[in-house]
Amino acid sequence: MSLHGKRKEIYKYEAPWTVYAMNWAVRPDKRFRLALGSFVEEYNNKVQIVGLEEESSEFVCRNTFDHPYPTTKIMWIPDTKGAYPDLLATSGDYLRIWRVCDTETRLECLLNNNKNSDFCAPLTSFDWNEVDPNLLGTSSIDTTCTVWGLETGQALGRVNLVSGHVRTQLIAHDKEVYDISFSRAGGGRDMFASVGADGSVRMFDLRHLEHSTIIYEDRQHHPLLRLCWNKQDPNYLATMAMDNMEVVILDVRVPCTPVARLNNHRACVNGIAWAPHSSCHICTAADDHQALIWDIQQMPRAIEDPILAYTAEGEINNVQWASTQPDWIAICYNNCLEILRV
């Protein structure tokens, strides 16, 4: 892919605030489009939608909208064919579904699971099911995970109604749940895993919610902050503990024993992203300003060193590998977004 022959390896965008949440669009007609969420320690926060202008090869902000509290996660609808409305989801105090138009973004629905109380337990993360985009799962500090059913109704006049309902809610952990992710195993619709403050990775099946499987428990019971499934091989997932410099690779067929530990970072890891097109490549990013790409092909033999390293100008707090453009990775640090060709 050449941007009119100008093959730059890095494109940079500077936002007016610290960037935290970030996600690539997957629609085929919106190749270099990302959503960015601000991290401002107050109620009023922002989300920006930015795109790379192929003519000038500069990032431009397409639109900005207000968001209550910082977004804990942002995700575009996993719709590679452009069959659904152009939707964006954000988590924070609630799960919100937004419709993105050329000049404005409007709120389609606000999904609140606490109907009987003014108090809402903040959502730490969510995941949008790739096989069935009408399913989303949220994780919360109230120890629960909730799976939502989304209805993207037929067009009425020019209004496409989007609404949602609780499919199921379960107590997933003994303490706060920090992340949730659907697995591609078994058809990719019903299996998901979660991690939380109790230091465990647990796996669930929507068809059999009466029991869960503990895949891994941190030796020191440190909280686990993130989990990330391998995009090509549903047996593998990666997780990381709070304030830890190591990423742990797990094989669900061999529970409780990591198949690899990636520990070249010199400060705590903040982000993990598997390659969309390869089962043996993973990118990790950390407070040591480094984004490292690893080849884990030789597991279970120890993986000593990454195959690629990039040093940013600040502590990297998020990394996302573009699912539809596997030669591009996005990172954010301070108020900057950078996309890197790998």
XYZ file of C-alpha atoms in Angstrom:
342
model
C 0.000 0.000 0.000
C 1.627 3.238 -1.014
C 0.164 6.610 -0.183
C 0.802 7.923 -3.688
C 4.328 6.606 -3.593
C 5.190 8.471 -0.379
C 5.955 5.436 1.749
C 6.239 6.897 5.194
C 6.791 4.438 7.997
C 5.301 6.564 10.785
C 2.377 8.992 10.882
C 1.738 11.088 13.935
C -1.292 12.935 15.288
C -1.305 15.268 18.283
C -4.545 15.538 20.229
C -5.444 18.477 22.514
C -5.369 16.172 25.573
C -3.795 12.969 26.894
C -4.933 10.032 24.760
C -5.933 6.824 26.506
C -8.501 4.698 24.654
C -7.952 4.104 20.955
C -9.233 1.790 18.227
C -8.932 1.234 14.461
C -12.030 1.218 12.285
C -12.499 -2.034 10.359
C -14.760 -0.883 7.530
C -13.060 -1.427 4.175
C -13.883 2.120 3.015
C -12.377 3.751 6.142
C -8.888 2.355 6.120
C -6.907 4.834 8.167
C -9.586 5.919 10.616
C -9.211 5.725 14.378
C -11.221 6.814 17.397
C -9.362 8.358 20.339
C -10.604 8.964 23.871
C -9.283 11.672 26.181
C -7.974 11.058 29.662
C -8.862 14.157 31.661
C -9.446 13.699 35.382
C -12.846 15.342 35.443
C -16.371 14.715 34.200
C -16.019 16.415 30.815
C -14.029 14.292 28.380
C -13.896 13.975 24.607
C -13.744 11.439 21.820
C -12.170 12.322 18.482
C -12.435 10.520 15.180
C -9.308 11.041 13.119
C -8.367 9.911 9.626
C -5.263 9.931 7.502
C -5.621 12.135 4.426
C -4.051 10.082 1.645
C -3.322 13.235 -0.411
C -1.406 15.191 2.208
C -0.499 12.108 4.293
C -1.486 14.037 7.426
C -3.947 13.046 10.111
C -7.018 15.249 10.378
C -9.720 15.318 13.027
C -13.041 14.433 11.372
C -15.145 15.229 14.415
C -15.089 15.547 18.184
C -17.861 14.779 20.637
C -18.321 15.064 24.382
C -18.091 12.037 26.631
C -18.796 11.879 30.391
C -15.653 10.669 32.195
C -12.693 9.185 30.319
C -13.515 6.257 28.052
C -12.080 3.030 29.478
C -12.324 1.470 26.016
C -13.437 2.440 22.513
C -14.319 -0.025 19.793
C -15.758 0.204 16.299
C -18.375 -2.333 15.290
C -16.457 -5.359 13.924
C -18.170 -5.100 10.561
C -15.649 -5.762 7.786
C -18.301 -5.796 5.058
C -20.010 -2.496 5.877
C -23.334 -4.302 6.406
C -24.283 -2.549 9.649
C -24.640 1.151 10.451
C -21.326 2.892 11.171
C -21.314 2.401 14.939
C -18.803 3.086 17.698
C -19.063 1.877 21.298
C -17.497 3.409 24.414
C -17.367 2.289 28.030
C -17.084 4.479 31.104
C -19.922 4.985 33.526
C -22.174 3.176 31.027
C -21.888 1.420 27.681
C -22.787 3.841 24.915
C -23.386 3.132 21.238
C -22.741 6.055 18.871
C -23.583 6.487 15.220
C -20.838 8.120 13.208
C -21.825 10.342 10.303
C -19.548 12.438 8.116
C -19.807 15.610 10.141
C -21.271 14.569 13.489
C -21.553 11.663 15.861
C -24.749 11.091 17.779
C -25.634 8.881 20.712
C -27.841 5.961 19.620
C -28.301 4.265 22.981
C -27.038 4.212 26.538
C -27.000 0.750 28.097
C -27.417 0.745 31.861
C -27.672 -2.493 33.758
C -28.541 -0.903 37.098
C -32.167 -0.086 36.591
C -33.007 0.160 40.286
C -30.326 2.589 41.424
C -28.870 5.982 40.620
C -25.459 4.535 41.364
C -23.666 2.931 38.466
C -20.589 0.762 38.904
C -18.020 1.928 36.339
C -17.322 -0.322 33.386
C -13.656 -1.229 33.101
C -13.808 -2.664 29.592
C -15.986 -4.373 26.986
C -15.711 -6.489 23.876
C -17.751 -6.580 20.702
C -18.359 -10.052 19.309
C -16.826 -10.426 15.837
C -19.011 -13.332 14.732
C -22.268 -11.771 15.939
C -22.032 -7.955 16.095
C -25.338 -7.917 17.980
C -23.497 -9.181 21.081
C -21.342 -7.072 23.389
C -19.903 -8.021 26.754
C -19.003 -5.547 29.507
C -16.872 -5.965 32.639
C -17.434 -3.940 35.786
C -15.899 -3.161 39.146
C -19.046 -4.656 40.744
C -17.559 -8.172 40.021
C -19.976 -8.839 37.165
C -19.830 -9.319 33.426
C -22.908 -8.481 31.370
C -23.634 -9.695 27.866
C -25.819 -7.321 25.895
C -27.968 -8.012 22.885
C -28.041 -5.162 20.411
C -30.824 -4.520 17.938
C -29.851 -2.479 14.918
C -33.370 -2.008 13.628
C -34.409 -1.527 10.046
C -34.375 1.990 8.656
C -37.539 3.914 9.508
C -37.520 6.901 7.246
C -33.900 7.900 7.718
C -33.563 6.805 11.325
C -32.002 3.420 12.040
C -32.992 2.603 15.582
C -30.369 0.972 17.739
C -31.394 -0.449 21.098
C -30.064 -3.014 23.504
C -31.100 -5.376 26.273
C -29.352 -7.497 28.890
C -28.920 -11.033 27.588
C -27.274 -12.273 30.745
C -25.422 -10.968 33.774
C -23.141 -13.084 35.932
C -20.846 -12.671 38.891
C -17.577 -13.465 37.162
C -14.961 -12.911 39.867
C -14.577 -12.454 43.613
C -13.384 -8.881 43.072
C -13.467 -6.220 40.355
C -13.433 -7.454 36.751
C -10.948 -5.507 34.613
C -11.294 -6.973 31.132
C -13.473 -9.258 29.020
C -12.847 -10.778 25.618
C -14.768 -13.147 23.350
C -12.878 -16.202 22.124
C -12.905 -17.435 18.536
C -13.195 -21.031 19.771
C -16.261 -23.116 19.013
C -17.740 -20.807 16.392
C -16.664 -17.589 18.085
C -20.018 -16.637 19.507
C -20.448 -18.165 22.949
C -17.082 -18.377 24.702
C -15.497 -15.484 26.542
C -12.904 -14.948 29.220
C -12.389 -12.321 31.894
C -9.629 -11.162 34.230
C -9.804 -9.201 37.428
C -8.500 -8.054 40.772
C -8.532 -11.590 42.183
C -5.631 -12.431 39.838
C -7.454 -15.093 37.820
C -8.327 -15.671 34.179
C -11.748 -17.307 33.905
C -13.494 -18.744 30.886
C -17.256 -18.843 30.332
C -19.651 -20.332 27.820
C -22.935 -18.505 27.226
C -24.647 -21.871 26.728
C -23.506 -23.168 30.152
C -23.202 -20.229 32.516
C -23.626 -22.296 35.659
C -19.878 -22.955 35.795
C -16.664 -21.288 34.681
C -13.131 -22.563 34.183
C -10.129 -20.972 35.854
C -7.415 -20.979 33.193
C -4.729 -19.232 35.215
C -4.070 -17.641 38.575
C -1.279 -15.172 39.232
C 1.228 -16.625 41.679
C 1.143 -13.567 43.934
C -2.573 -12.983 43.314
C -1.731 -9.663 41.685
C -4.694 -8.132 39.829
C -4.749 -8.986 36.119
C -5.586 -5.963 33.989
C -5.859 -7.153 30.388
C -6.463 -10.253 28.388
C -6.101 -10.689 24.688
C -6.921 -13.749 22.554
C -4.671 -14.865 19.735
C -6.500 -13.883 16.540
C -5.564 -17.038 14.598
C -5.294 -19.775 17.213
C -8.042 -19.690 19.873
C -5.983 -21.883 22.198
C -3.672 -19.014 23.114
C -4.228 -15.864 25.086
C -2.039 -13.252 26.726
C -2.511 -11.472 30.032
C -0.604 -9.072 32.266
C -0.660 -8.153 35.912
C -0.899 -4.698 37.414
C 2.449 -2.845 37.772
C 4.236 -5.751 36.131
C 6.907 -5.815 33.431
C 5.925 -9.230 32.094
C 3.344 -10.554 29.648
C 2.182 -14.127 30.224
C 1.118 -16.361 27.315
C -1.373 -19.096 28.220
C -2.581 -22.207 26.411
C -6.134 -23.112 27.439
C -5.305 -26.789 26.880
C -2.664 -26.566 29.630
C -4.395 -24.488 32.299
C -2.511 -22.681 35.065
C 0.953 -23.074 33.489
C 2.144 -20.253 31.214
C 3.661 -21.472 27.941
C 5.773 -18.327 27.698
C 6.728 -15.232 29.641
C 7.754 -12.126 27.726
C 9.855 -10.031 30.045
C 12.155 -7.628 28.211
C 10.266 -4.504 29.258
C 11.959 -2.300 31.850
C 8.766 -0.724 33.195
C 5.184 -1.860 33.618
C 3.331 -3.148 30.572
C 0.151 -1.311 29.557
C -0.951 -2.922 26.324
C -1.003 -6.182 24.367
C -2.045 -6.748 20.743
C -1.849 -9.979 18.774
C -1.158 -9.853 15.063
C -4.407 -10.180 13.106
C -2.821 -12.328 10.387
C -0.306 -14.514 12.219
C -0.683 -16.848 15.186
C 2.883 -16.345 16.401
C 3.317 -12.554 16.555
C 2.325 -10.292 19.420
C 3.064 -6.672 20.285
C 3.523 -5.416 23.851
C 3.823 -1.790 24.963
C 4.937 -0.292 28.242
C 5.946 2.659 30.373
C 9.557 2.174 29.201
C 8.489 3.972 25.960
C 8.893 0.708 24.041
C 6.624 -1.215 21.709
C 8.068 -4.696 21.182
C 7.023 -7.302 18.618
C 7.684 -10.908 19.544
C 7.770 -14.141 17.559
C 6.508 -16.880 19.869
C 6.836 -19.699 17.337
C 9.369 -21.615 19.426
C 7.092 -22.012 22.450
C 7.386 -23.756 24.849
C 11.103 -22.989 24.531
C 11.906 -19.685 26.221
C 11.506 -16.554 24.118
C 14.494 -14.391 24.943
C 14.176 -11.288 22.788
C 11.666 -9.424 20.638
C 12.207 -9.347 16.879
C 11.340 -5.637 16.562
C 11.497 -2.717 18.961
C 10.209 0.832 18.608
C 10.961 3.582 21.098
C 8.358 6.330 21.443
C 8.766 9.763 23.008
C 6.720 8.865 26.074
C 5.152 6.105 28.140
C 2.993 4.047 25.773
C -0.404 3.439 27.317
C -2.172 1.644 24.477
C -1.327 -0.434 21.413
C -3.716 -1.627 18.678
C -2.844 -3.765 15.651
C -5.054 -2.908 12.673
C -7.146 -5.981 11.903
C -7.779 -5.077 8.277
C -4.281 -3.647 7.609
C -1.895 -6.029 9.317
C 1.186 -4.022 8.463
C 0.090 -1.123 10.697
C 0.208 -0.796 14.478
C -1.112 2.195 16.427
C 0.303 3.344 19.750
C -0.533 6.281 21.957
C 1.528 8.130 24.535
C 0.995 11.523 26.201
C -1.216 13.438 23.745
C 0.093 11.617 20.667
C -1.163 8.887 18.391
C 1.369 7.243 16.105
C 0.784 4.595 13.495
C 3.819 2.509 12.594
C 4.394 0.341 9.571
C 5.752 -3.057 10.599
